[in-house]
PDB file of C-alpha atoms in Angstrom:
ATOM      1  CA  UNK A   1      59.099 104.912  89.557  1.00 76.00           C
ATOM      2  CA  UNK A   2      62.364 105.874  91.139  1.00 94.00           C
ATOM      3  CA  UNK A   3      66.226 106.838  90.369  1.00 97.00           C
ATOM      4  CA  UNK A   4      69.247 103.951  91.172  1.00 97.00           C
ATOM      5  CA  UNK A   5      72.711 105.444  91.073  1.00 98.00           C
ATOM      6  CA  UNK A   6      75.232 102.913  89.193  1.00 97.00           C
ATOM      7  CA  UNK A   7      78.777 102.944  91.044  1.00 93.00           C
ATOM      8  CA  UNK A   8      79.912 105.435  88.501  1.00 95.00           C
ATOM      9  CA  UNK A   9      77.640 107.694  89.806  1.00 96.00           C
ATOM     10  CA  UNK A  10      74.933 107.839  86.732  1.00 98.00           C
ATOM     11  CA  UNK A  11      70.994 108.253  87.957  1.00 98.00           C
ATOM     12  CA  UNK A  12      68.901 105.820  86.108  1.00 98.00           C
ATOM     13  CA  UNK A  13      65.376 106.332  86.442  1.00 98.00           C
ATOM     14  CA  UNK A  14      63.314 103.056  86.141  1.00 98.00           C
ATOM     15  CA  UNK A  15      59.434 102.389  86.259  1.00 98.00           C
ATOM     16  CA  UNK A  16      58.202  99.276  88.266  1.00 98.00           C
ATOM     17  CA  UNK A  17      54.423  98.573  88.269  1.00 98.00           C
ATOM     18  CA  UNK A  18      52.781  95.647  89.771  1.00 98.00           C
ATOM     19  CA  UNK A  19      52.464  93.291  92.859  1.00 96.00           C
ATOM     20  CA  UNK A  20      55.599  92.287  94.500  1.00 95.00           C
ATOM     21  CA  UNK A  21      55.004  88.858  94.265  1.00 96.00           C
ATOM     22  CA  UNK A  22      54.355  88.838  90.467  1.00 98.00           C
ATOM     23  CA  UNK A  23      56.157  87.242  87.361  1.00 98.00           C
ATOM     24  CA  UNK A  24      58.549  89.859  86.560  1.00 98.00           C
ATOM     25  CA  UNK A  25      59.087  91.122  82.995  1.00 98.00           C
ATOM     26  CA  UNK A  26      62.227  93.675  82.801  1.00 98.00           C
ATOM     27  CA  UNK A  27      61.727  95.831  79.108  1.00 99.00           C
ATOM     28  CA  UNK A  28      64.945  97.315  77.435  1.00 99.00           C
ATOM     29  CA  UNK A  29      64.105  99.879  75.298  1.00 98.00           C
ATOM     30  CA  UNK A  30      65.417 100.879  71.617  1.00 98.00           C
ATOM     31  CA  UNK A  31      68.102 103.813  70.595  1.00 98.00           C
ATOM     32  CA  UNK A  32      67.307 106.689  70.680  1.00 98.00           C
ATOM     33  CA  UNK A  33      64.184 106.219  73.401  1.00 98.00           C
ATOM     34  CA  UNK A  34      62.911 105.565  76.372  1.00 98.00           C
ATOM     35  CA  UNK A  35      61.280 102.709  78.712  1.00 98.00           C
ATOM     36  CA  UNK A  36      57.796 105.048  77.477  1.00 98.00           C
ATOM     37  CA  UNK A  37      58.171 103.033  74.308  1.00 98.00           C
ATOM     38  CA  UNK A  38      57.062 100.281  76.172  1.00 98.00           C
ATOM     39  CA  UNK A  39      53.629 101.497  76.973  1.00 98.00           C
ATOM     40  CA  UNK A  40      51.332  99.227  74.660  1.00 98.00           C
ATOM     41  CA  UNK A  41      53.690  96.162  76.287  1.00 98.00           C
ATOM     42  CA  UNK A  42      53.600  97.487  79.988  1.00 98.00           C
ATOM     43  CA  UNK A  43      50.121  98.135  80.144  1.00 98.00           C
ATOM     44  CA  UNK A  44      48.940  94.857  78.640  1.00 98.00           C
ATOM     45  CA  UNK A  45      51.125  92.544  80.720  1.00 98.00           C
ATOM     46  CA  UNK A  46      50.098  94.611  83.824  1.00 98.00           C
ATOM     47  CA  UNK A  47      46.490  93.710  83.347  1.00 98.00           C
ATOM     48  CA  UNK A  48      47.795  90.109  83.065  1.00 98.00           C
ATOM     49  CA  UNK A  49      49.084  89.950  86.358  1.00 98.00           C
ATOM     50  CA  UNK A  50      52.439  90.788  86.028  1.00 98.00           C
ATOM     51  CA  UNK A  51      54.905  93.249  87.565  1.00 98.00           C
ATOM     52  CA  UNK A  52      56.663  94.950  84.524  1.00 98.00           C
ATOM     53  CA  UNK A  53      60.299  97.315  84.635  1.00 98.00           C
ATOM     54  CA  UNK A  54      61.609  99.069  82.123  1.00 98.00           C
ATOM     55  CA  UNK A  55      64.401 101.431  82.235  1.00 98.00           C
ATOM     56  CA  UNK A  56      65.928 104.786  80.809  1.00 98.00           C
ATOM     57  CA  UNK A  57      69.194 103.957  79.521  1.00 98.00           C
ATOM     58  CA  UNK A  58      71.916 105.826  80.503  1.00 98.00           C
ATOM     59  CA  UNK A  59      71.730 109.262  78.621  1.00 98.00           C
ATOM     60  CA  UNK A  60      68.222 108.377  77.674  1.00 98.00           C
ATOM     61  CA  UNK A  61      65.072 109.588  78.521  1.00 98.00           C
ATOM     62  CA  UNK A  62      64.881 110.766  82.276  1.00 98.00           C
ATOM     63  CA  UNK A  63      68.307 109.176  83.294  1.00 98.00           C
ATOM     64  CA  UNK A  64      71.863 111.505  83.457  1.00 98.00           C
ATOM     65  CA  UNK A  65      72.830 112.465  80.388  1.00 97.00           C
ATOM     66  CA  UNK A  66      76.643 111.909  81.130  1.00 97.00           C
ATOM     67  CA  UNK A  67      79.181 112.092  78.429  1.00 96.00           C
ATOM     68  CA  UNK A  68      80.720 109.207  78.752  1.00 96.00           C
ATOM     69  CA  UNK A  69      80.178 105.517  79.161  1.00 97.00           C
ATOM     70  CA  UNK A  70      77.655 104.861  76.600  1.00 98.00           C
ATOM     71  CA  UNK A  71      78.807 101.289  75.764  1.00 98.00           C
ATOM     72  CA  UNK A  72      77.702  97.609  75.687  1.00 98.00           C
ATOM     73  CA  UNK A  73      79.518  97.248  78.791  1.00 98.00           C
ATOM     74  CA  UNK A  74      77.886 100.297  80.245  1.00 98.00           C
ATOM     75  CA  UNK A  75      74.437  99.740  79.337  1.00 98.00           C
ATOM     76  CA  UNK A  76      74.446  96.092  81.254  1.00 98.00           C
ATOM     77  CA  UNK A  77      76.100  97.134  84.337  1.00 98.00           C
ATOM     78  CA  UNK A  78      73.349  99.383  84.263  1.00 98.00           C
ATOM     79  CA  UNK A  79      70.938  96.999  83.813  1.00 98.00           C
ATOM     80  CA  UNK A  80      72.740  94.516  86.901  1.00 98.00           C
ATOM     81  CA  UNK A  81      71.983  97.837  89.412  1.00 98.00           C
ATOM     82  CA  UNK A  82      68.193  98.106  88.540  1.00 98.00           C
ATOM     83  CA  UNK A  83      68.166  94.718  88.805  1.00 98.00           C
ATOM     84  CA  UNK A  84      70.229  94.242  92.224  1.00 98.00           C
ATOM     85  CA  UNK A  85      67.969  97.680  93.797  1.00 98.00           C
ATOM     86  CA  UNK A  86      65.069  95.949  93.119  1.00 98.00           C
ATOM     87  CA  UNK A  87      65.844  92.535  94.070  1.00 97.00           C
ATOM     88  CA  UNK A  88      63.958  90.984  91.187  1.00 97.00           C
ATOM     89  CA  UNK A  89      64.792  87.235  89.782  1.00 96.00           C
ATOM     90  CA  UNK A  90      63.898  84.672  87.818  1.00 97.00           C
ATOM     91  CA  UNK A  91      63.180  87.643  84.992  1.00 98.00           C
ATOM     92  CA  UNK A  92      61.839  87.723  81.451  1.00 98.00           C
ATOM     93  CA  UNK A  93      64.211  89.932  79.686  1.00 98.00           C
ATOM     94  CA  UNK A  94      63.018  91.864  76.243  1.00 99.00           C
ATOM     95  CA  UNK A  95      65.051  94.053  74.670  1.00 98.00           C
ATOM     96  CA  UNK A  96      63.839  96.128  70.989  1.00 98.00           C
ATOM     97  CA  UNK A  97      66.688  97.099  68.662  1.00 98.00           C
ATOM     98  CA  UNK A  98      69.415  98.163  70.872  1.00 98.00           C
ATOM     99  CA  UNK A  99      67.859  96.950  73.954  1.00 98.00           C
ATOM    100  CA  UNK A 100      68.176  93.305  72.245  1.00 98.00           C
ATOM    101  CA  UNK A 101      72.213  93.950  72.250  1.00 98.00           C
ATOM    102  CA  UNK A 102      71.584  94.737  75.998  1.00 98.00           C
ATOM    103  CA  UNK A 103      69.897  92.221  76.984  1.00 98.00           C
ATOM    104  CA  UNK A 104      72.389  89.388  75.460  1.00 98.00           C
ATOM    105  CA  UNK A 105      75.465  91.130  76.671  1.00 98.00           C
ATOM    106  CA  UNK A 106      73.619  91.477  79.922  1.00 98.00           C
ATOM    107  CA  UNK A 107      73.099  87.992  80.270  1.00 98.00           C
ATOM    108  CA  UNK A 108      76.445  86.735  78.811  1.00 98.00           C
ATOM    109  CA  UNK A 109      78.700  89.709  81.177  1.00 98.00           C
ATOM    110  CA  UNK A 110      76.336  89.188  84.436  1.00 98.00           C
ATOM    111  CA  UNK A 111      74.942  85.622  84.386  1.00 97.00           C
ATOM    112  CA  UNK A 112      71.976  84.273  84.469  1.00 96.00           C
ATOM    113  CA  UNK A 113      71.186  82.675  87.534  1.00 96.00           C
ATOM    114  CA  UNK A 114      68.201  85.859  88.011  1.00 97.00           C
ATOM    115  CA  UNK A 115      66.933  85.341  84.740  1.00 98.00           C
ATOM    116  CA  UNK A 116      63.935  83.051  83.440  1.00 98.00           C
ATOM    117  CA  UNK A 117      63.752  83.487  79.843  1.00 98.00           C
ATOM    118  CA  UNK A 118      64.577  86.302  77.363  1.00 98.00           C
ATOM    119  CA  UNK A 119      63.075  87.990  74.031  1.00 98.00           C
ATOM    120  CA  UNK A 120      65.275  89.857  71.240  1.00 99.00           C
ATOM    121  CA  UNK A 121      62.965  91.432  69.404  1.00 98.00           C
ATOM    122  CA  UNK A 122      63.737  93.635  66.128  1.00 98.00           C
ATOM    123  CA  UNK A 123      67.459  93.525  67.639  1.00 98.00           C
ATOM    124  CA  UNK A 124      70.667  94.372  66.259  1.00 98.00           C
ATOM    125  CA  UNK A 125      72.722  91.452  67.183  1.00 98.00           C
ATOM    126  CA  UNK A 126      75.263  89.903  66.023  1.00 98.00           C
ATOM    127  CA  UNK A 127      76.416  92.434  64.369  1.00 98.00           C
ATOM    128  CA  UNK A 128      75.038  95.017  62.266  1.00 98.00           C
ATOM    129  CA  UNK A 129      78.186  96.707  60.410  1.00 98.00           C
ATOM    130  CA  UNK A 130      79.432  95.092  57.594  1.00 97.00           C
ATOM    131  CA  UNK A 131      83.314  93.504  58.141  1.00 96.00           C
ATOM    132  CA  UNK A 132      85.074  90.831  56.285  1.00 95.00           C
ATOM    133  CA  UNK A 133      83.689  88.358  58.796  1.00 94.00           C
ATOM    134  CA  UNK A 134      79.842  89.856  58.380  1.00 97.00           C
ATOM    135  CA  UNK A 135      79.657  90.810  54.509  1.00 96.00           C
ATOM    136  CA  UNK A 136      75.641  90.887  55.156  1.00 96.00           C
ATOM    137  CA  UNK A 137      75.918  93.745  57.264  1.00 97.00           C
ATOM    138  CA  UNK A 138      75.505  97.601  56.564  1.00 97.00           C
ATOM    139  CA  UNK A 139      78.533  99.658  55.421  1.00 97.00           C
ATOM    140  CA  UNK A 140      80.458 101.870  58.008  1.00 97.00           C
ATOM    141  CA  UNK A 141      79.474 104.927  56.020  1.00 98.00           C
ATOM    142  CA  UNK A 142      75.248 104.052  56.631  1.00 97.00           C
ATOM    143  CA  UNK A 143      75.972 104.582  60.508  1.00 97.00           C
ATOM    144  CA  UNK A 144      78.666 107.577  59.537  1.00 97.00           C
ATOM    145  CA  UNK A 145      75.527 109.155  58.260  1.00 98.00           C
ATOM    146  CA  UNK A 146      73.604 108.850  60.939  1.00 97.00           C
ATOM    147  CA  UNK A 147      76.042 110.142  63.088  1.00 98.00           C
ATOM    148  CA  UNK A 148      76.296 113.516  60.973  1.00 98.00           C
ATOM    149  CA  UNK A 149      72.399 113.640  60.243  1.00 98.00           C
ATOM    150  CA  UNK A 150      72.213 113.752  64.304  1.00 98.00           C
ATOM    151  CA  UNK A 151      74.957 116.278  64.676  1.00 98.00           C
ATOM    152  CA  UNK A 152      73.745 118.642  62.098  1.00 98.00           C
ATOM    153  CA  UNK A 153      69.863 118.836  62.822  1.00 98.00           C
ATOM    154  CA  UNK A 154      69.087 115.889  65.399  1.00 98.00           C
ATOM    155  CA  UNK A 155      65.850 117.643  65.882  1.00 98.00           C
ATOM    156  CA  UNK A 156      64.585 116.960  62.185  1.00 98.00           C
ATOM    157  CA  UNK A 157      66.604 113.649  62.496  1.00 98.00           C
ATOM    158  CA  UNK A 158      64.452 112.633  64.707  1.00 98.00           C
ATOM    159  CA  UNK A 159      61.590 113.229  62.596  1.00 98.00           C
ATOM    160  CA  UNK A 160      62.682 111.957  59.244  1.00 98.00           C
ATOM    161  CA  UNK A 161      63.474 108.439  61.275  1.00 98.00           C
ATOM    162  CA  UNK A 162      59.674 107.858  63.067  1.00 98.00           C
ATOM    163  CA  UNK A 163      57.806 109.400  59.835  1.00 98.00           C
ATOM    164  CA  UNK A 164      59.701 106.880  57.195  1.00 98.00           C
ATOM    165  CA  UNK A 165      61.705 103.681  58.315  1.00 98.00           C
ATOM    166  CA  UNK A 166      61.134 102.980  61.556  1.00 98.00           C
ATOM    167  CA  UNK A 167      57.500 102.386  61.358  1.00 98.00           C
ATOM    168  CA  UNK A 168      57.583 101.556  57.773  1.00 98.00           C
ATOM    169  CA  UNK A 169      55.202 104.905  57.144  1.00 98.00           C
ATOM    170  CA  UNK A 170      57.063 105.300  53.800  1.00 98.00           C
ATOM    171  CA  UNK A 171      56.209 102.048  52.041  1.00 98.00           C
ATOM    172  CA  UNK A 172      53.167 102.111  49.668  1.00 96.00           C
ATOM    173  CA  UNK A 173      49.494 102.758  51.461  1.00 95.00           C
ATOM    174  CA  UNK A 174      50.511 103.053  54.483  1.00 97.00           C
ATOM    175  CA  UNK A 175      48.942 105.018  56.991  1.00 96.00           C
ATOM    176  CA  UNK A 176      51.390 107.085  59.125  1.00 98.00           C
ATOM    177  CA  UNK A 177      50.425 108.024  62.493  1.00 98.00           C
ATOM    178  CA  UNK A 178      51.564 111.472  63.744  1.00 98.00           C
ATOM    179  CA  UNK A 179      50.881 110.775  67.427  1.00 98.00           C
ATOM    180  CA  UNK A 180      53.447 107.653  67.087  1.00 98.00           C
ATOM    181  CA  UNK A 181      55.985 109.722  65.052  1.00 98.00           C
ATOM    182  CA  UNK A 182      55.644 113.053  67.811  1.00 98.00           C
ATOM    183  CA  UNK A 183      55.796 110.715  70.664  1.00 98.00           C
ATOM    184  CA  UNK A 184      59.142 109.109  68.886  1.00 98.00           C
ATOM    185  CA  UNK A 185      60.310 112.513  68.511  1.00 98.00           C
ATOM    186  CA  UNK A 186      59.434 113.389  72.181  1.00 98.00           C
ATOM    187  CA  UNK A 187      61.560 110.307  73.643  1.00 98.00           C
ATOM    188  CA  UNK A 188      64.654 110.878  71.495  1.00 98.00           C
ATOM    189  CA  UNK A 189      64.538 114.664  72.313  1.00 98.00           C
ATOM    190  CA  UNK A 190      64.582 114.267  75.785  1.00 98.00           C
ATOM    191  CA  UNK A 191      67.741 112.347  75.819  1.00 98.00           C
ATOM    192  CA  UNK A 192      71.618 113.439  75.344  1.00 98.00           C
ATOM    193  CA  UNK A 193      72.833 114.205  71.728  1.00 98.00           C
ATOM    194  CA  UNK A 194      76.370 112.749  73.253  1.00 98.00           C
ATOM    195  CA  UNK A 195      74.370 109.331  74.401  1.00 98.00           C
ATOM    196  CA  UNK A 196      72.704 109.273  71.242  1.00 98.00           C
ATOM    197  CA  UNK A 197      75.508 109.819  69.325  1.00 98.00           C
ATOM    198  CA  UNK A 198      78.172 107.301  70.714  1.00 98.00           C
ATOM    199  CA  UNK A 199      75.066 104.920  70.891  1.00 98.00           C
ATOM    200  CA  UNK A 200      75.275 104.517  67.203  1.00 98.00           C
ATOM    201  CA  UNK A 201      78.334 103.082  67.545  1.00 98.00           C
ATOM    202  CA  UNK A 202      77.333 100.879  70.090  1.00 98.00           C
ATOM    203  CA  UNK A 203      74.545  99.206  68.993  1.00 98.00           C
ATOM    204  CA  UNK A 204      76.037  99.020  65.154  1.00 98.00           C
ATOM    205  CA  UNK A 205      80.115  97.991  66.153  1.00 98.00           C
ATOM    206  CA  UNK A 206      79.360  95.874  69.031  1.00 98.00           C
ATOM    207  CA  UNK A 207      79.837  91.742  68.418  1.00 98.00           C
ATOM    208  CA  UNK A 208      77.520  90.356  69.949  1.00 98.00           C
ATOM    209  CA  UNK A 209      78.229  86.479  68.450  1.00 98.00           C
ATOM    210  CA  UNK A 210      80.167  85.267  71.545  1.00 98.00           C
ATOM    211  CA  UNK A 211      77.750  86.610  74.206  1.00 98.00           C
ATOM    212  CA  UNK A 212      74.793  84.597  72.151  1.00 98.00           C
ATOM    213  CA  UNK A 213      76.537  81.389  72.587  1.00 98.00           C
ATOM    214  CA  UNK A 214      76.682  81.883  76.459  1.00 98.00           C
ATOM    215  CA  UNK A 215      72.981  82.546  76.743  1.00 98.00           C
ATOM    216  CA  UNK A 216      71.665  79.191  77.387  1.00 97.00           C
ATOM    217  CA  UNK A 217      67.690  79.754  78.819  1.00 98.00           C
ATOM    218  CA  UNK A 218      65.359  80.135  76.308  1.00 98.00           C
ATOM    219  CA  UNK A 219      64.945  83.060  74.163  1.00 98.00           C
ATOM    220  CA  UNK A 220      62.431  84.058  71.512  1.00 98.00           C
ATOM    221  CA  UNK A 221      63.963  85.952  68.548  1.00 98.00           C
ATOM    222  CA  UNK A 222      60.974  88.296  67.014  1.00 98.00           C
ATOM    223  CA  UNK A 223      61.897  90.365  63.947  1.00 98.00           C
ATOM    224  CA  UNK A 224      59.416  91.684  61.079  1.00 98.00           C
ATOM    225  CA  UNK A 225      60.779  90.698  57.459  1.00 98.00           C
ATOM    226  CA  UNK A 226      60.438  94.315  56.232  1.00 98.00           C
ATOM    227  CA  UNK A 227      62.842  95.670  58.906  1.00 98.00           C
ATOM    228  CA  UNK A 228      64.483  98.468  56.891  1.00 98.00           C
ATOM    229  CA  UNK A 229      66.623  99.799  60.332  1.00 98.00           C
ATOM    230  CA  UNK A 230      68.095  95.971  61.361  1.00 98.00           C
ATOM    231  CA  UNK A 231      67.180  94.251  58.323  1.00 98.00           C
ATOM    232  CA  UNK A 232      66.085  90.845  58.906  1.00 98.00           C
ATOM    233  CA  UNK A 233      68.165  88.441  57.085  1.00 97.00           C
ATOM    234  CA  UNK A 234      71.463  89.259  58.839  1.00 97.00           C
ATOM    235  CA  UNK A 235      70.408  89.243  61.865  1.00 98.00           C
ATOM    236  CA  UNK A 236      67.607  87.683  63.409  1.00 98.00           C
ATOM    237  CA  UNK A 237      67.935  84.255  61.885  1.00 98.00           C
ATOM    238  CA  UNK A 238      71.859  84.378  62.695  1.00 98.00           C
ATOM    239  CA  UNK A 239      71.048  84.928  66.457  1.00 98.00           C
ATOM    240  CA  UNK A 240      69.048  82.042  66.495  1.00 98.00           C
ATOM    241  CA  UNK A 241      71.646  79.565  65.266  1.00 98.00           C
ATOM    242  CA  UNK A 242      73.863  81.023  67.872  1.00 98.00           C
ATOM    243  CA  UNK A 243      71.501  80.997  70.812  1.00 98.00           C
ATOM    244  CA  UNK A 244      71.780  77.202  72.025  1.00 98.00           C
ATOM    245  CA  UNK A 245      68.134  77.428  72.958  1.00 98.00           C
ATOM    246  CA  UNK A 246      67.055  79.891  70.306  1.00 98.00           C
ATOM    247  CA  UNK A 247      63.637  80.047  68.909  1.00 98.00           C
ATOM    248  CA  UNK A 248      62.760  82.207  65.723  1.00 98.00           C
ATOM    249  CA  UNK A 249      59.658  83.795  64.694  1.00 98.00           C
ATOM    250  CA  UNK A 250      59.271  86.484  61.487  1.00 98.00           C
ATOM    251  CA  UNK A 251      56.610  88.040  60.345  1.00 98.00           C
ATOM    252  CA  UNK A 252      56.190  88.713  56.611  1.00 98.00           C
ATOM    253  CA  UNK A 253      55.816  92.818  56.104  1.00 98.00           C
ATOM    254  CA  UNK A 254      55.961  94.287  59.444  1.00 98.00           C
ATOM    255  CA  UNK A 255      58.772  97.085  60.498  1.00 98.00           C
ATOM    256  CA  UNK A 256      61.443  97.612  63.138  1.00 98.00           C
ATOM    257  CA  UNK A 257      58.647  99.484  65.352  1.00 98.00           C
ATOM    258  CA  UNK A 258      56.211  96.491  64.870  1.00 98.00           C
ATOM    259  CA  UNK A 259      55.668  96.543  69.261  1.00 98.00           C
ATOM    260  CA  UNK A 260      53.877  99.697  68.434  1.00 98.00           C
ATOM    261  CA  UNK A 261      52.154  99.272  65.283  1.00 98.00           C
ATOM    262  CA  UNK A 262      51.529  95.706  65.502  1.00 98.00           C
ATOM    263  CA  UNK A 263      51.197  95.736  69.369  1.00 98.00           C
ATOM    264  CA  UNK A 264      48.147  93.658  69.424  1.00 98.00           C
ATOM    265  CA  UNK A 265      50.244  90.848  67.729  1.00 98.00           C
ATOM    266  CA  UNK A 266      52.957  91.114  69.588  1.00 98.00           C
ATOM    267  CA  UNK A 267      52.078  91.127  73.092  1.00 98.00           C
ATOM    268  CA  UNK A 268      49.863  87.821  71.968  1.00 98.00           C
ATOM    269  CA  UNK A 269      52.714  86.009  71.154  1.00 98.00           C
ATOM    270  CA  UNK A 270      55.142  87.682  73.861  1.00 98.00           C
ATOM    271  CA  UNK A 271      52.630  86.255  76.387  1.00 98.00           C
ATOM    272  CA  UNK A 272      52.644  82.830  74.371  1.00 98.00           C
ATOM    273  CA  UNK A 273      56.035  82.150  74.797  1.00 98.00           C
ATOM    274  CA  UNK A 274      56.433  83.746  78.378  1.00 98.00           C
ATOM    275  CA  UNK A 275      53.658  81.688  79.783  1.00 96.00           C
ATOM    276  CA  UNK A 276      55.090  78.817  78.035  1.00 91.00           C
TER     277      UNK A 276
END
């Protein structure tokens, strides 16, 4: 674990476990978290021989919670200094939610000679708001809303999220965790409300159609078919027309948190397609 400074002088903290000399996978974590929402994925693919980084986004988690710069643009500079302090190439790249916008604009913006293959999974691109060009998408006024739900009480915010939609805890017999909704709570409470807040417009106002065509190693696009936060139909099947070597995979009823609650599925299939 360590700190890099980007050259706009923001401290990212990053975790890097595993032999030198090991497959690396690189995890991009969701809004409003951490790289400890990668714990069920980190752990497993450690015991499978491989070195795994993740990273606090800026604003996030342990890294500086700056006030500005909390843009697509941002985020995969970012990403290019982890990447260029540890040296690491020939990468797996997965991204959740708004780590899948990361890790496609990363790509497109920085290149991929570095990187291997990449995974989007339960991730907002395209495009999540709804415009003449993307009538499937979700009104302006849905991420409004968020925006004043996190400015009023971000604290209970970040509970309503975890303990409904996000894990799907408020569809019919399920079986809500409250260790997965306090450790939710935790991340996003350790983080900036001003990172957190502009985020929303990042991940939900960002275009992400022209950085998908330029992504040309393979990439597995996972999403769960009851995804009530980036609901499935505009957006998982869309990437994978645009991806030029795009492979899709849904799974009937799980949610936007399915790494956690379906982790055991997940990682199977992650490792499938990595070891490929």
């Amino acid at each position: 674990m360590g700190f890099v400074t980007t050259q706009d002088g923001v401290d990212i903290f990053y975790k890097d476990w595993g032999p030198r000399d090991a497959p690396v996978i690189h995890f991009h974590h969701g809004w409003p978290l951490s790289s400890d929402d990668w714990d069920a994925q980190m752990l497993f693919f450690l015991a499978q021989g491989f070195r795994v980084v993740a990273h606090d986004r800026r604003g996030h988690g342990r890294s500086s919670q700056v006030w500005d710069g909390h843009d697509m643009d941002h985020y995969a500079d970012d990403v290019l200094a982890v990447v260029n302090h540890l040296g690491t190439s020939n990468v797996v790249h997965v991204g959740h939610s708004t780590g899948g916008g990361e890790v496609i604009h990363y790509i497109a913006r920085h290149g991929q000679d570095k990187v291997s293959k990449a995974v989007l999974i339960s991730a907002v691109p395209p495009l999540m708001v709804q415009t003449e060009s993307n009538p499937g998408g979700l009104p302006k006024s849905v991420f409004d809303g968020f925006q004043a739900q996190l400015a009023a009480n971000r604290a209970q915010f970040y509970r309503d999220v975890p303990s409904g939609p996000f894990y799907g805890y408020n569809r019919p017999g399920a079986e809500p965790s409250e260790g997965i909704i306090a450790n939710w709570w935790r991340q996003g409470m350790i983080g900036g409300a001003k990172a957190h807040y502009d985020g929303i417009v990042a991940f939900s106002q960002t275009d992400f159609t022209e950085d998908l065509k330029k992504v040309s190693v393979p990439v597995l696009v996972m999403h769960g078919e009851d995804d009530q936060i980036v609901p499935y139909a505009n957006s998982a099947p869309l990437s994978a027309k645009l991806l030029p070597n795009g492979t899709l995979k849904s799974y009937p009823g799980f949610p936007h948190g399915m790494p956690t609650t379906q982790a055991e599925t997940i990682n199977a299939d992650l490792l499938a397609f990595i070891r490929e």
